[in-house]
Amino acid sequence: MNQMRTIDLTYGAVFVVLMAIGANITVWFPMLTIPIGGADVPLSLQTFFAVLAGLMLGRKLGSFSMLAYMLVGIAGVPVFAGLSAGPRMFISPTGGFIISFIFVALVTGWIVNHPKQNYSFVRYCSAALLGTAINYIIGVTYMYAASNMWLDVPLSYTLAWSGMIPFLIKDIAFAGLAALFMVRVIKRIPVLSRANLGG
C-alpha cells in the first residue's frame, strides 16, 4: 500500500514538472514557435500533458496532479507560460486554461476508467479529444468573460474562438499522439494499468 502510494505521488510530481516544461518549451526552444497567418504560435504542450495525466494516472490522481500544478504556480513558482506565477494569472484572459487542466484530467481519466477496461486506440482517442474540447470550452469562455467583464477589452465570443483555431488544430493532433502513446505503453507497464484500474 505504501509502495503504491509512493509510486502515485511520484507520477503526480512528474506531471507537475511536465506541465511546467510544456508551458515554457518555447522559452528554451524558440524555434518551436510556428508562424501561422502572420502570427507566431507557440508550441505549448500543456494540454497534451493534462490529457496524458488523465489517460495514464486516472481521474483522481490525474486531476490531483493538475491541481498541484496550479497551486505551485499560485504559490509563486514560475511554472505558468512565460515563466510566470502568482494568483494574478487568473485575472488574465488565459487563466481559464490553467483551471481547465484539472477538468481535462478528471474527465479524460473518468472515460478510460470504465469497468470494461477496453484499452483501445478509439477509447483513448475519444477521451483525449473530449479532454481537449473541455480545455478549449472552459479556456475560451473564461477569456471572453475576462476580456469583457473585468479587463474592459471588448471581445466577441466568435472572435475569441477564431483566435484559438491554430492552437486547437495543434492540440487535436497531440490528442491523437497521446492516444497512440497510451496504446503502446499501457500493456508494457503494469503499474499504469493498476493506476487506471484504481481511477
XYZ file of N, CA and C in Angstrom:
597
model
N 0.834 -1.206 0.000
C 0.000 0.000 0.000
C 0.866 1.251 0.000
N 1.865 1.302 0.896
C 2.750 2.451 0.968
C 3.580 2.596 -0.305
N 3.988 1.427 -0.865
C 4.768 1.472 -2.094
C 3.942 2.055 -3.235
N 2.673 1.620 -3.353
C 1.814 2.149 -4.401
C 1.555 3.633 -4.204
N 1.403 4.060 -2.945
C 1.177 5.477 -2.657
C 2.390 6.292 -3.069
N 3.583 5.758 -2.803
C 4.813 6.447 -3.193
C 4.910 6.552 -4.707
N 4.552 5.477 -5.402
C 4.573 5.485 -6.874
C 3.584 6.514 -7.409
N 2.387 6.545 -6.816
C 1.368 7.505 -7.241
C 1.858 8.941 -7.071
N 2.436 9.249 -5.907
C 2.936 10.593 -5.642
C 4.062 10.960 -6.601
N 4.881 9.968 -6.932
C 5.980 10.213 -7.873
C 5.437 10.556 -9.252
N 4.460 9.771 -9.713
C 3.842 10.056 -11.012
C 3.192 11.443 -11.007
N 2.502 11.772 -9.926
C 1.868 13.082 -9.827
C 2.878 14.203 -9.902
N 3.992 14.049 -9.195
C 5.043 15.073 -9.201
C 5.668 15.202 -10.587
N 5.834 14.077 -11.267
C 6.392 14.100 -12.620
C 5.516 14.932 -13.547
N 4.203 14.792 -13.411
C 3.307 15.541 -14.289
C 3.254 17.024 -13.945
N 3.492 17.382 -12.695
C 3.621 18.804 -12.344
C 4.816 19.402 -13.091
N 5.913 18.668 -13.099
C 7.123 19.125 -13.800
C 6.887 19.167 -15.307
N 6.234 18.144 -15.844
C 5.951 18.107 -17.281
C 5.059 19.274 -17.698
N 4.101 19.638 -16.861
C 3.238 20.780 -17.168
C 4.041 22.074 -17.210
N 4.981 22.223 -16.284
C 5.828 23.421 -16.266
C 6.690 23.486 -17.517
N 7.235 22.353 -17.926
C 8.044 22.295 -19.148
C 7.173 22.564 -20.365
N 5.997 21.943 -20.399
C 5.091 22.128 -21.528
C 4.637 23.559 -21.700
N 4.504 24.292 -20.597
C 4.071 25.693 -20.654
C 5.162 26.599 -21.202
N 6.400 26.199 -21.016
C 7.519 27.095 -21.325
C 8.502 26.544 -22.339
N 8.076 25.575 -23.123
C 9.001 24.927 -24.049
C 9.591 25.914 -25.062
N 8.811 26.937 -25.458
C 9.341 27.898 -26.422
C 10.282 28.912 -25.778
N 10.295 28.984 -24.444
C 11.264 29.839 -23.765
C 12.674 29.298 -23.984
N 12.783 27.959 -23.895
C 14.087 27.320 -24.059
C 14.382 26.944 -25.514
N 13.303 26.726 -26.285
C 13.466 26.342 -27.700
C 12.612 27.257 -28.571
N 13.083 28.496 -28.825
C 12.289 29.463 -29.599
C 11.953 28.984 -31.001
N 12.746 28.046 -31.530
C 12.484 27.552 -32.885
C 11.179 26.760 -32.987
N 10.595 26.417 -31.842
C 9.341 25.681 -31.835
C 8.122 26.600 -31.936
N 8.368 27.900 -32.104
C 7.286 28.839 -32.363
C 6.969 28.793 -33.845
N 5.715 28.532 -34.174
C 5.314 28.317 -35.563
C 4.610 29.551 -36.117
N 5.099 30.112 -37.238
C 4.404 31.255 -37.859
C 3.161 30.793 -38.616
N 2.001 31.312 -38.205
C 0.745 30.973 -38.862
C -0.040 32.262 -39.099
N -0.303 32.560 -40.354
C -1.099 33.739 -40.697
C -0.513 35.039 -40.203
N 0.807 35.149 -40.218
C 1.462 36.377 -39.796
C 1.672 36.485 -38.304
N 1.226 35.479 -37.562
C 1.407 35.479 -36.101
C 2.244 34.276 -35.687
N 2.986 34.427 -34.603
C 3.800 33.333 -34.074
C 2.994 32.538 -33.042
N 2.795 31.265 -33.323
C 2.024 30.398 -32.430
C 2.989 29.506 -31.653
N 3.087 29.684 -30.325
C 3.994 28.855 -29.531
C 3.504 27.424 -29.424
N 4.424 26.491 -29.502
C 4.083 25.070 -29.427
C 4.013 24.643 -27.959
N 2.932 25.017 -27.288
C 2.736 24.638 -25.890
C 2.292 23.183 -25.807
N 2.750 22.489 -24.775
C 2.399 21.078 -24.595
C 1.546 20.852 -23.346
N 0.996 21.916 -22.793
C 0.229 21.777 -21.553
C -1.021 20.916 -21.727
N -1.780 21.166 -22.773
C -2.989 20.382 -22.987
C -2.643 18.915 -23.200
N -1.573 18.662 -23.935
C -1.111 17.300 -24.182
C -0.803 16.582 -22.869
N -0.062 17.248 -21.976
C 0.305 16.615 -20.705
C -0.892 16.491 -19.763
N -1.825 17.443 -19.811
C -3.036 17.333 -18.984
C -3.879 16.139 -19.429
N -4.010 15.963 -20.745
C -4.725 14.812 -21.290
C -4.015 13.519 -20.905
N -2.708 13.520 -21.055
C -1.918 12.325 -20.749
C -2.003 11.972 -19.263
N -2.086 12.988 -18.410
C -2.227 12.738 -16.968
C -3.512 11.974 -16.680
N -4.602 12.373 -17.342
C -5.855 11.669 -17.154
C -5.817 10.250 -17.694
N -5.235 10.083 -18.888
C -5.154 8.763 -19.502
C -4.268 7.819 -18.697
N -3.167 8.333 -18.204
C -2.165 7.492 -17.562
C -2.423 7.279 -16.072
N -2.855 8.327 -15.386
C -2.991 8.253 -13.931
C -4.420 8.010 -13.458
N -5.382 8.164 -14.336
C -6.768 8.038 -13.915
C -7.330 9.363 -13.442
N -8.635 9.393 -13.170
C -9.302 10.664 -12.880
C -8.855 11.296 -11.564
N -8.622 10.478 -10.530
C -8.290 11.035 -9.214
C -6.880 11.594 -9.175
N -5.901 10.740 -9.466
C -4.508 11.182 -9.402
C -4.194 12.172 -10.512
N -4.805 11.971 -11.671
C -4.567 12.898 -12.779
C -5.037 14.301 -12.457
N -6.269 14.430 -11.963
C -6.789 15.759 -11.621
C -6.064 16.345 -10.420
N -5.659 15.489 -9.485
C -4.902 15.976 -8.321
C -3.560 16.560 -8.752
N -2.898 15.915 -9.721
C -1.606 16.420 -10.189
C -1.769 17.768 -10.882
N -2.892 17.963 -11.592
C -3.158 19.256 -12.239
C -3.478 20.329 -11.198
N -4.189 19.938 -10.145
C -4.459 20.875 -9.047
C -3.154 21.273 -8.374
N -2.275 20.300 -8.163
C -0.974 20.586 -7.554
C -0.173 21.550 -8.422
N -0.217 21.345 -9.737
C 0.478 22.253 -10.666
C -0.047 23.677 -10.509
N -1.356 23.833 -10.449
C -1.962 25.151 -10.316
C -1.571 25.813 -8.990
N -1.593 25.036 -7.905
C -1.261 25.585 -6.588
C 0.213 25.964 -6.483
N 1.076 25.176 -7.125
C 2.509 25.507 -7.148
C 2.711 26.853 -7.838
N 2.000 27.063 -8.941
C 2.102 28.335 -9.657
C 1.543 29.494 -8.858
N 0.417 29.281 -8.199
C -0.184 30.328 -7.369
C 0.748 30.707 -6.224
N 1.477 29.716 -5.694
C 2.396 29.954 -4.572
C 3.609 30.789 -4.986
N 3.828 30.960 -6.284
C 4.915 31.826 -6.724
C 6.023 31.157 -7.519
N 5.937 29.849 -7.707
C 6.936 29.143 -8.512
C 6.605 29.391 -9.987
N 7.561 29.849 -10.796
C 7.277 30.228 -12.190
C 7.052 29.030 -13.112
N 5.895 28.417 -12.997
C 5.591 27.230 -13.795
C 4.560 27.495 -14.890
N 3.952 28.686 -14.875
C 2.982 29.020 -15.910
C 3.700 29.531 -17.158
N 2.945 29.737 -18.233
C 3.527 30.172 -19.506
C 4.337 31.459 -19.340
N 5.473 31.514 -20.033
C 6.355 32.670 -19.927
C 7.065 32.756 -18.598
N 7.215 31.619 -17.930
C 7.846 31.550 -16.604
C 7.182 32.519 -15.626
N 5.855 32.590 -15.705
C 5.103 33.469 -14.808
C 4.527 32.671 -13.641
N 4.040 33.400 -12.649
C 3.493 32.753 -11.454
C 2.602 33.729 -10.714
N 1.910 33.211 -9.694
C 1.103 34.059 -8.834
C -0.371 34.051 -9.197
N -1.226 34.453 -8.245
C -2.679 34.458 -8.473
C -3.119 35.461 -9.535
N -2.268 36.428 -9.865
C -2.627 37.427 -10.886
C -2.865 36.780 -12.244
N -2.328 35.574 -12.439
C -2.526 34.885 -13.714
C -3.999 34.598 -13.984
N -4.799 34.536 -12.918
C -6.205 34.206 -13.088
C -7.057 35.440 -13.390
N -6.399 36.598 -13.405
C -7.068 37.809 -13.868
C -6.901 37.932 -15.380
N -5.845 37.329 -15.900
C -5.535 37.400 -17.325
C -6.536 36.578 -18.136
N -6.644 36.867 -19.438
C -7.599 36.115 -20.284
C -7.318 34.620 -20.371
N -6.064 34.227 -20.146
C -5.716 32.809 -20.296
C -5.822 32.019 -18.989
N -6.277 32.659 -17.929
C -6.389 31.972 -16.642
C -7.316 30.775 -16.669
N -8.322 30.832 -17.518
C -9.274 29.727 -17.607
C -8.656 28.444 -18.121
N -7.643 28.571 -18.973
C -6.986 27.377 -19.485
C -6.260 26.628 -18.365
N -5.663 27.387 -17.441
C -4.985 26.769 -16.301
C -5.992 26.007 -15.436
N -7.126 26.640 -15.160
C -8.170 25.998 -14.371
C -8.706 24.751 -15.075
N -8.818 24.844 -16.399
C -9.425 23.749 -17.167
C -8.621 22.459 -17.106
N -7.308 22.554 -16.863
C -6.478 21.349 -16.868
C -6.944 20.329 -15.822
N -7.476 20.800 -14.710
C -7.986 19.903 -13.673
C -9.140 19.076 -14.229
N -10.053 19.731 -14.949
C -11.222 19.049 -15.506
C -10.859 18.194 -16.711
N -9.837 18.618 -17.442
C -9.347 17.821 -18.570
C -8.896 16.451 -18.073
N -8.040 16.450 -17.047
C -7.537 15.185 -16.499
C -8.653 14.382 -15.840
N -9.561 15.066 -15.156
C -10.670 14.399 -14.468
C -11.568 13.641 -15.454
N -12.016 14.320 -16.488
C -12.941 13.711 -17.454
C -12.231 12.678 -18.318
N -11.024 12.995 -18.756
C -10.257 12.048 -19.572
C -10.006 10.759 -18.795
N -9.613 10.906 -17.544
C -9.382 9.742 -16.699
C -10.647 8.961 -16.421
N -11.759 9.674 -16.254
C -13.037 9.012 -15.978
C -13.455 8.124 -17.146
N -13.229 8.593 -18.362
C -13.627 7.822 -19.545
C -12.831 6.520 -19.644
N -11.530 6.582 -19.415
C -10.721 5.367 -19.550
C -10.805 4.482 -18.310
N -11.458 4.944 -17.252
C -11.637 4.139 -16.042
C -12.883 3.273 -16.097
N -13.468 3.123 -17.258
C -14.684 2.314 -17.412
C -14.399 0.883 -16.958
N -15.350 0.240 -16.273
C -15.134 -1.122 -15.762
C -14.674 -2.141 -16.801
N -15.073 -1.977 -18.061
C -14.682 -2.943 -19.080
C -13.190 -2.877 -19.407
N -12.555 -1.746 -19.070
C -11.110 -1.594 -19.277
C -10.702 -1.951 -20.709
N -11.418 -1.380 -21.669
C -11.110 -1.620 -23.073
C -10.045 -0.621 -23.524
N -8.774 -1.020 -23.409
C -7.667 -0.119 -23.726
C -7.407 -0.107 -25.232
N -8.286 0.527 -25.990
C -8.145 0.602 -27.439
C -7.792 2.027 -27.855
N -7.285 2.153 -29.070
C -6.943 3.476 -29.592
C -8.185 4.359 -29.670
N -9.309 3.784 -30.095
C -10.551 4.561 -30.220
C -10.967 5.110 -28.863
N -10.867 4.281 -27.835
C -11.247 4.712 -26.482
C -10.334 5.838 -25.992
N -9.034 5.648 -26.128
C -8.088 6.672 -25.697
C -8.233 7.953 -26.513
N -8.425 7.792 -27.814
C -8.549 8.959 -28.677
C -9.821 9.742 -28.357
N -10.916 9.044 -28.100
C -12.174 9.703 -27.734
C -12.010 10.484 -26.438
N -11.362 9.856 -25.461
C -11.127 10.522 -24.176
C -10.231 11.746 -24.353
N -9.171 11.597 -25.161
C -8.228 12.701 -25.379
C -8.895 13.864 -26.104
N -9.722 13.569 -27.087
C -10.410 14.619 -27.838
C -11.440 15.338 -26.971
N -12.138 14.584 -26.123
C -13.098 15.220 -25.216
C -12.365 16.101 -24.209
N -11.229 15.615 -23.709
C -10.435 16.423 -22.793
C -9.961 17.708 -23.443
N -9.548 17.628 -24.695
C -9.113 18.813 -25.442
C -10.276 19.783 -25.624
N -11.461 19.241 -25.922
C -12.643 20.087 -26.086
C -12.971 20.827 -24.794
N -12.879 20.126 -23.667
C -13.143 20.753 -22.367
C -12.145 21.874 -22.097
N -10.887 21.624 -22.436
C -9.835 22.622 -22.273
C -10.203 23.924 -22.983
N -10.679 23.809 -24.210
C -10.987 24.998 -25.006
C -12.331 25.621 -24.640
N -13.311 24.813 -24.303
C -14.610 25.377 -23.905
C -14.455 26.232 -22.651
N -13.764 25.699 -21.643
C -13.550 26.458 -20.405
C -12.613 27.632 -20.661
N -11.502 27.375 -21.360
C -10.492 28.408 -21.579
C -10.995 29.577 -22.397
N -11.672 29.298 -23.507
C -12.162 30.376 -24.385
C -13.308 31.136 -23.723
N -14.190 30.433 -23.027
C -15.289 31.102 -22.327
C -14.752 32.033 -21.243
N -13.727 31.567 -20.524
C -13.089 32.395 -19.494
C -12.424 33.613 -20.133
N -11.765 33.410 -21.271
C -11.123 34.506 -21.987
C -12.146 35.567 -22.388
N -13.274 35.100 -22.909
C -14.361 36.012 -23.302
C -14.878 36.793 -22.094
N -15.107 36.086 -20.995
C -15.630 36.735 -19.788
C -14.619 37.715 -19.205
N -13.362 37.315 -19.130
C -12.324 38.187 -18.563
C -12.164 39.457 -19.383
N -12.147 39.310 -20.691
C -11.955 40.461 -21.569
C -13.094 41.467 -21.439
N -14.305 40.973 -21.353
C -15.463 41.865 -21.357
C -15.890 42.342 -19.972
N -15.616 41.547 -18.924
C -16.138 41.878 -17.599
C -15.175 42.682 -16.741
N -13.898 42.266 -16.661
C -13.001 42.987 -15.761
C -11.753 43.576 -16.430
N -11.458 43.181 -17.651
C -10.322 43.788 -18.358
C -10.767 44.914 -19.287
N -12.067 45.048 -19.463
C -12.649 46.123 -20.286
C -12.061 46.140 -21.702
N -11.935 44.959 -22.274
C -11.460 44.818 -23.661
C -12.565 44.109 -24.435
N -13.375 44.860 -25.186
C -14.499 44.244 -25.913
C -14.022 43.116 -26.831
N -14.639 41.956 -26.679
C -14.260 40.784 -27.475
C -15.487 39.916 -27.676
N -15.805 39.636 -28.927
C -16.948 38.764 -29.196
C -16.551 37.313 -28.971
N -17.541 36.478 -28.681
C -17.275 35.059 -28.432
C -16.745 34.382 -29.691
N -17.268 34.802 -30.833
C -16.812 34.247 -32.108
C -15.352 34.589 -32.365
N -14.985 35.841 -32.105
C -13.602 36.265 -32.313
C -12.650 35.547 -31.365
N -13.104 35.321 -30.132
C -12.285 34.592 -29.163
C -11.985 33.186 -29.669
N -12.980 32.522 -30.232
C -12.789 31.171 -30.760
C -11.931 31.167 -32.018
N -12.133 32.144 -32.888
C -11.371 32.169 -34.144
C -9.880 32.351 -33.885
N -9.543 33.075 -32.826
C -8.137 33.260 -32.487
C -7.474 32.006 -31.942
N -8.294 31.056 -31.525
C -7.776 29.810 -30.959
C -7.639 28.680 -31.981
N -8.092 28.902 -33.201
C -8.097 27.833 -34.210
C -6.717 27.199 -34.431
N -5.631 27.980 -34.607
C -4.315 27.344 -34.799
C -3.899 26.471 -33.612
N -4.192 26.954 -32.392
C -3.859 26.185 -31.196
C -4.716 24.918 -31.114
N -5.989 25.043 -31.475
C -6.899 23.906 -31.420
C -6.472 22.802 -32.385
N -6.068 23.190 -33.590
C -5.598 22.207 -34.569
C -4.392 21.455 -34.029
N -3.469 22.198 -33.445
C -2.265 21.586 -32.863
C -2.619 20.618 -31.740
N -3.547 21.010 -30.868
C -3.890 20.161 -29.724
C -4.729 18.951 -30.115
N -5.495 19.050 -31.183
C -6.219 17.881 -31.689
C -5.220 16.837 -32.179
N -4.184 17.315 -32.887
C -3.132 16.401 -33.359
C -2.420 15.742 -32.182
N -2.138 16.524 -31.142
C -1.470 15.976 -29.961
C -2.375 15.021 -29.190
N -3.693 15.210 -29.264
C -4.625 14.273 -28.627
C -4.491 12.893 -29.262
N -4.362 12.870 -30.589
C -4.145 11.602 -31.278
C -2.824 10.968 -30.884
N -1.793 11.781 -30.716
C -0.487 11.262 -30.298
C -0.549 10.691 -28.882
N -1.302 11.359 -28.000
C -1.452 10.870 -26.623
C -2.139 9.504 -26.614
N -3.169 9.351 -27.445
C -3.880 8.069 -27.532
C -2.973 6.976 -28.073
N -2.211 7.303 -29.104
C -1.295 6.327 -29.695
C -0.220 5.918 -28.696
N 0.283 6.890 -27.939
C 1.294 6.619 -26.915
C 0.756 5.656 -25.865
N -0.491 5.885 -25.415
C -1.069 5.047 -24.372
C -1.304 3.621 -24.858
N -1.751 3.470 -26.099
C -1.987 2.124 -26.640
C -0.696 1.317 -26.635
N 0.409 1.970 -26.920
C 1.694 1.273 -26.991
C 2.308 1.036 -25.613
N 1.933 1.865 -24.640
C 2.593 1.808 -23.331
C 1.817 1.012 -22.285
N 0.476 1.096 -22.312
C -0.327 0.579 -21.203
C -0.112 -0.906 -20.941
N 0.112 -1.700 -21.987
C 0.276 -3.138 -21.804
C 1.701 -3.517 -21.414
N 2.616 -2.579 -21.528
C 4.015 -2.866 -21.232
C 4.410 -2.474 -19.815
N 3.637 -1.579 -19.206
C 3.958 -1.113 -17.857
C 2.773 -1.418 -16.949
N 2.797 -2.524 -16.201
C 1.670 -2.940 -15.362
C 1.229 -1.899 -14.359
N 2.176 -1.077 -13.871
C 1.829 -0.067 -12.866
C 0.775 0.885 -13.413
N 0.892 1.222 -14.712
C -0.071 2.120 -15.319
C -1.457 1.490 -15.360
N -1.514 0.215 -15.643
C -2.797 -0.491 -15.664
C -3.443 -0.458 -14.275
N -2.645 -0.669 -13.242
C -3.192 -0.644 -11.883
C -3.653 0.753 -11.514
N -2.896 1.759 -11.966
C -3.272 3.138 -11.668
C -4.626 3.464 -12.281
N -4.827 3.060 -13.544
C -6.094 3.314 -14.198
C -7.227 2.524 -13.564
N -6.956 1.305 -13.153
C -7.984 0.493 -12.505
C -8.469 1.152 -11.217
N -7.550 1.841 -10.556
C -7.916 2.491 -9.312
C -8.634 3.802 -9.507
N -8.610 4.326 -10.741
C -9.298 5.587 -11.004
C -8.499 6.770 -10.551
